[in-house]
Short mmCIF file of C-alpha atoms in Angstrom, two decimals:
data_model
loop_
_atom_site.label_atom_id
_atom_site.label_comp_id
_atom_site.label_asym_id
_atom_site.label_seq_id
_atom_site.Cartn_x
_atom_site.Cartn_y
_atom_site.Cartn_z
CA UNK V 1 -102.03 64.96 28.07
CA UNK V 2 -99.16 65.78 30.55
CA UNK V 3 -99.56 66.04 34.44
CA UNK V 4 -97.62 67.79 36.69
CA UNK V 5 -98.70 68.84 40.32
CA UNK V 6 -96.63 70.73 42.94
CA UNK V 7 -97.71 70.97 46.54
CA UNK V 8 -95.21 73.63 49.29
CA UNK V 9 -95.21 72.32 52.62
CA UNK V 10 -93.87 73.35 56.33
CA UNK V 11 -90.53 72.62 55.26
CA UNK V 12 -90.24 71.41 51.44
CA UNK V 13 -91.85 70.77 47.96
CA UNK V 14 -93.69 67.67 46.94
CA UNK V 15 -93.63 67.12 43.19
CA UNK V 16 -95.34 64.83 41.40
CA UNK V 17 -96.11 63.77 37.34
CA UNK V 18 -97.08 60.80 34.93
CA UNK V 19 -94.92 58.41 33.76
CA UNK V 20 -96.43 58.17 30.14
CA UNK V 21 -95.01 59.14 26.89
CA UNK V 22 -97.52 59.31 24.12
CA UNK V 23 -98.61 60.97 20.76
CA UNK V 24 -101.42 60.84 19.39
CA UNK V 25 -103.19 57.79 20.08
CA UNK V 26 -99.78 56.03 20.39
CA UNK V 27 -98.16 55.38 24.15
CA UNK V 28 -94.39 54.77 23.23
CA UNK V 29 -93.15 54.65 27.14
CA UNK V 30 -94.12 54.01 30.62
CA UNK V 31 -91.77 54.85 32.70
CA UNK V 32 -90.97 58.19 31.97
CA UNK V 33 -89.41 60.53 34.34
CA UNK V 34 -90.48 64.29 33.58
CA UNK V 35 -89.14 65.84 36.84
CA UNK V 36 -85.68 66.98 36.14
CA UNK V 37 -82.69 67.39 38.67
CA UNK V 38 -81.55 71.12 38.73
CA UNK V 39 -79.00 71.14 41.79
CA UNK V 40 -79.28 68.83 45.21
CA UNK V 41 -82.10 70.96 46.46
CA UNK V 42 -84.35 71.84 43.37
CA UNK V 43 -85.84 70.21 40.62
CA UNK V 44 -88.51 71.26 37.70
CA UNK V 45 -91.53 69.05 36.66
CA UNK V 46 -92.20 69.66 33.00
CA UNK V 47 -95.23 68.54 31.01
CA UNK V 48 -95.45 69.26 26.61
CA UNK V 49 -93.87 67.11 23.48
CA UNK V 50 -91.24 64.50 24.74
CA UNK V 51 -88.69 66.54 22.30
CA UNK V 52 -89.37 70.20 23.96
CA UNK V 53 -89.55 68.59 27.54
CA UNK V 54 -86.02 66.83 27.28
CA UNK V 55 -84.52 69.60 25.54
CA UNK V 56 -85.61 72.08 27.59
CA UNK V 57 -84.83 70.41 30.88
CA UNK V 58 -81.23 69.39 30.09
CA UNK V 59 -80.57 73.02 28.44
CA UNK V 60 -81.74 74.62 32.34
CA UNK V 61 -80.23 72.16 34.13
CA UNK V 62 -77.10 72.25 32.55
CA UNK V 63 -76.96 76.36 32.04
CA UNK V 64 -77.18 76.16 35.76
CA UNK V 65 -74.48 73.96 36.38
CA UNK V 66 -72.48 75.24 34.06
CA UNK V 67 -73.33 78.65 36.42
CA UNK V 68 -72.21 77.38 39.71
CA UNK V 69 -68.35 76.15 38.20
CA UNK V 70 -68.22 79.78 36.53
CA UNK V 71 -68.87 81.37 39.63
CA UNK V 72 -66.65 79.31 42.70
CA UNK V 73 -69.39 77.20 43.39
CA UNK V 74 -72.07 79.98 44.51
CA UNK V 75 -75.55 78.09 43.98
CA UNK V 76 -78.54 80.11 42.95
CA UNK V 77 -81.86 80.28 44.92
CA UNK V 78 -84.80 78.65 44.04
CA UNK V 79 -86.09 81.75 43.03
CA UNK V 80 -83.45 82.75 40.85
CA UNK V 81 -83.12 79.62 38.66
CA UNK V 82 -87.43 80.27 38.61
CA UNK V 83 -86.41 83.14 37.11
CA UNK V 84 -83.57 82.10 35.27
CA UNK V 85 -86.00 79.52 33.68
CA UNK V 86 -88.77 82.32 32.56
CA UNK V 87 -85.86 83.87 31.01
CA UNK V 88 -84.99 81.31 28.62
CA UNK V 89 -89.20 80.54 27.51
CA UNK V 90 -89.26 84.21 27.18
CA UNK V 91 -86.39 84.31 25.28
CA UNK V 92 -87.42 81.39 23.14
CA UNK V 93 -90.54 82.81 21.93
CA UNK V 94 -89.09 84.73 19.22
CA UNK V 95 -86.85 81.84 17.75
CA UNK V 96 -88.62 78.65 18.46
CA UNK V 97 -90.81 77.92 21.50
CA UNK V 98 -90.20 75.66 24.00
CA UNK V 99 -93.57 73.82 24.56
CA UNK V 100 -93.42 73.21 28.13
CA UNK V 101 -95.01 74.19 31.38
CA UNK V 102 -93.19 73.84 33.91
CA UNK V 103 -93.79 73.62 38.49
CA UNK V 104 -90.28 74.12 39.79
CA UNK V 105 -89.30 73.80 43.32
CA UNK V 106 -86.58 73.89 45.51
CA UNK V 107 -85.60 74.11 48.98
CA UNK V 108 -83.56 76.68 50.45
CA UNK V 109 -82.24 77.92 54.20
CA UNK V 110 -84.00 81.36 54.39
CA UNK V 111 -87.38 80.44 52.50
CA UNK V 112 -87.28 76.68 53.15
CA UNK V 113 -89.64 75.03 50.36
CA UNK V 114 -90.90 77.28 47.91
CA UNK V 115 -92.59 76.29 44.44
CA UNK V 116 -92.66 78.28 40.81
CA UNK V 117 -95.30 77.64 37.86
CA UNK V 118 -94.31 78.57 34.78
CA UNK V 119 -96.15 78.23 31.53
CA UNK V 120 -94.86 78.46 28.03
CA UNK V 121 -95.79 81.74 27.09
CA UNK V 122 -92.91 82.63 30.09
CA UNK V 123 -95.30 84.08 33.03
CA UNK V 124 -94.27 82.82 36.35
CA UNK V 125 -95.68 83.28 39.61
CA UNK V 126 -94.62 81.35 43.37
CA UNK V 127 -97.62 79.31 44.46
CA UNK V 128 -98.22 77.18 47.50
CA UNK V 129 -99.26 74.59 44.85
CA UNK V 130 -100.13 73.93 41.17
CA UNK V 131 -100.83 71.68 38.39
CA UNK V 132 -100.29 71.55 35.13
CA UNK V 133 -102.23 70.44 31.83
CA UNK V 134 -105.45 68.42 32.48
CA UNK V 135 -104.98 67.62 35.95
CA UNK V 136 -105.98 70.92 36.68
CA UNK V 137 -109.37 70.78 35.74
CA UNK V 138 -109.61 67.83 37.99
CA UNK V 139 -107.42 68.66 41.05
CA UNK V 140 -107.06 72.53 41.81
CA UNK V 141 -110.55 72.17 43.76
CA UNK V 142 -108.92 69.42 45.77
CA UNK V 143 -105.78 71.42 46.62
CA UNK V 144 -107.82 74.69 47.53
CA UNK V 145 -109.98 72.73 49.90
CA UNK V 146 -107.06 70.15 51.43
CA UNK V 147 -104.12 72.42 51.55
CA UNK V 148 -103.01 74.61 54.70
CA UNK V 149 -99.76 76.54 55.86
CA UNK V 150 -98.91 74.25 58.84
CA UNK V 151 -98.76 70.87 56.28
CA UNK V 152 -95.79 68.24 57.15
CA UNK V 153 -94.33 66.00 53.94
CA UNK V 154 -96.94 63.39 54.94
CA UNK V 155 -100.13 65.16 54.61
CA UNK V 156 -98.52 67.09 51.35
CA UNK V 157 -97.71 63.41 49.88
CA UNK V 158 -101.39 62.40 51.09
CA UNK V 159 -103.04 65.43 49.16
CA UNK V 160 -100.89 64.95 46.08
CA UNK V 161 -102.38 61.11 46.09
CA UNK V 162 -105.41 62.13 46.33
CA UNK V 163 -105.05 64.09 43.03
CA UNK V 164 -103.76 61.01 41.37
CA UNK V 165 -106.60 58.84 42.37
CA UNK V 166 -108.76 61.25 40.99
CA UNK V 167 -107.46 61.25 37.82
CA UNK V 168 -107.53 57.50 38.18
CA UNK V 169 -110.89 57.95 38.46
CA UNK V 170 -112.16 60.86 36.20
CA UNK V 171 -110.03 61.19 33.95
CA UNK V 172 -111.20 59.75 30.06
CA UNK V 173 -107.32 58.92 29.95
CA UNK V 174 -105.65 56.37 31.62
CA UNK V 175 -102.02 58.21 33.01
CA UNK V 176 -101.33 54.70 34.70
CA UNK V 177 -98.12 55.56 36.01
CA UNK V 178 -96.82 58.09 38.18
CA UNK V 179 -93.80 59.67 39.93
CA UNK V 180 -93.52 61.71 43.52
CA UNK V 181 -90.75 63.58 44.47
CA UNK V 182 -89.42 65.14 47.83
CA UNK V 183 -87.22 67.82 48.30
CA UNK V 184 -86.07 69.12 51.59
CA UNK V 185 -83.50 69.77 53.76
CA UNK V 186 -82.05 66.37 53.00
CA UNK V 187 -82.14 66.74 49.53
CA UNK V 188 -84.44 65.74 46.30
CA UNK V 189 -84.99 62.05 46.55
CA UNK V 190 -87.71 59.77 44.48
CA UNK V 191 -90.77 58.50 47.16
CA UNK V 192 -92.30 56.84 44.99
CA UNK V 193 -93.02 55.53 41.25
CA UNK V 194 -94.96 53.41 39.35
CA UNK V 195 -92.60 51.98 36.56
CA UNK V 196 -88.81 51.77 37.45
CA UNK V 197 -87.77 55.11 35.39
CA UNK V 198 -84.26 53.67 35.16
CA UNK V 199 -85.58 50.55 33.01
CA UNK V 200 -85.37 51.61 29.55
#
């Protein structure tokens, strides 16, 4: 019941996800925040169980800082902690599976904003953008048809709305909450939210 979407633009990533945590036919939280800080200039939206998606985002983003002390402060790409991430659901599905699916993007110098999807099973591939779990069904069309090369952050914050009041509108379940990232040159920061994720 997860959503994730990812949209690459002339200069950085927009990512974007719900807010809810719920089982079942029980919603337990809100204000959820399922896009997880990997460095200054990356971050990884992750949609499955509340158990895999916290585990699994702490376990990359710490491996990776943990990575950068070992090694005199060299950062890896975007591409490499992509990879890095693949590795480790690969890796998992021998001994116990990470449920997750994961849109990771990150901003870097040569390639500027550049966006992964990932799914549990460990295939990756670089997309312009993505979604994840039911959104899909609903929003790829709209990304196909809206999205071109020569976007700025405001028209890639404009599509990725536009996906959200779809849902709003389609969707048999109510995701009433959601969160949109921006990375860039500047940085990741939070653009907006729709419960305070740091009011538990």
């Amino acid at each position: 019941m997860d959503t994730v979407f990812g949209v690459s633009y002339n200069g950085g990533v927009v990512l974007a996800t719900d807010q809810v945590n719920a089982r079942s036919i029980l919603m337990y939280q809100q204000n959820l925040d399922k896009i997880a800080e990997l460095s200054s200039h990356s971050a990884m939206g992750v949609s499955g169980p509340n158990c895999d998606l916290v585990n699994f985002s702490e376990y990359v983003s710490k491996n990776l800082q943990l990575y950068e002390l070992s090694n005199d402060g060299t950062k890896l790409s975007t591409r490499a902690q992509a990879n890095f991430c693949r590795g480790e659901l690969a890796k998992a599905l021998r001994k116990g599976p990470f449920q997750v699916n994961v849109i990771l993007g990150g901003y870097d110098d040569k390639t500027q904003g550049s966006l992964y999807v990932m799914d549990y099973m460990g295939s990756l591939v670089e997309a312009k953008y993505g979604a994840q779990g039911y959104a899909s069904n609903f929003c790829l069309s709209i990304m196909d048809r809206d999205w071109d090369g020569g976007m700025d952050e405001g028209r890639a914050v404009e599509l990725v709305e536009k996906c959200i009041q779809e849902l709003k509108t389609r969707f048999l379940i109510n995701q009433s909450n959601f969160i949109i990232k921006v990375i860039d040159k500047e940085g990741l920061r939070t653009l907006k939210f729709g419960a305070d994720p740091t009011d538990n």
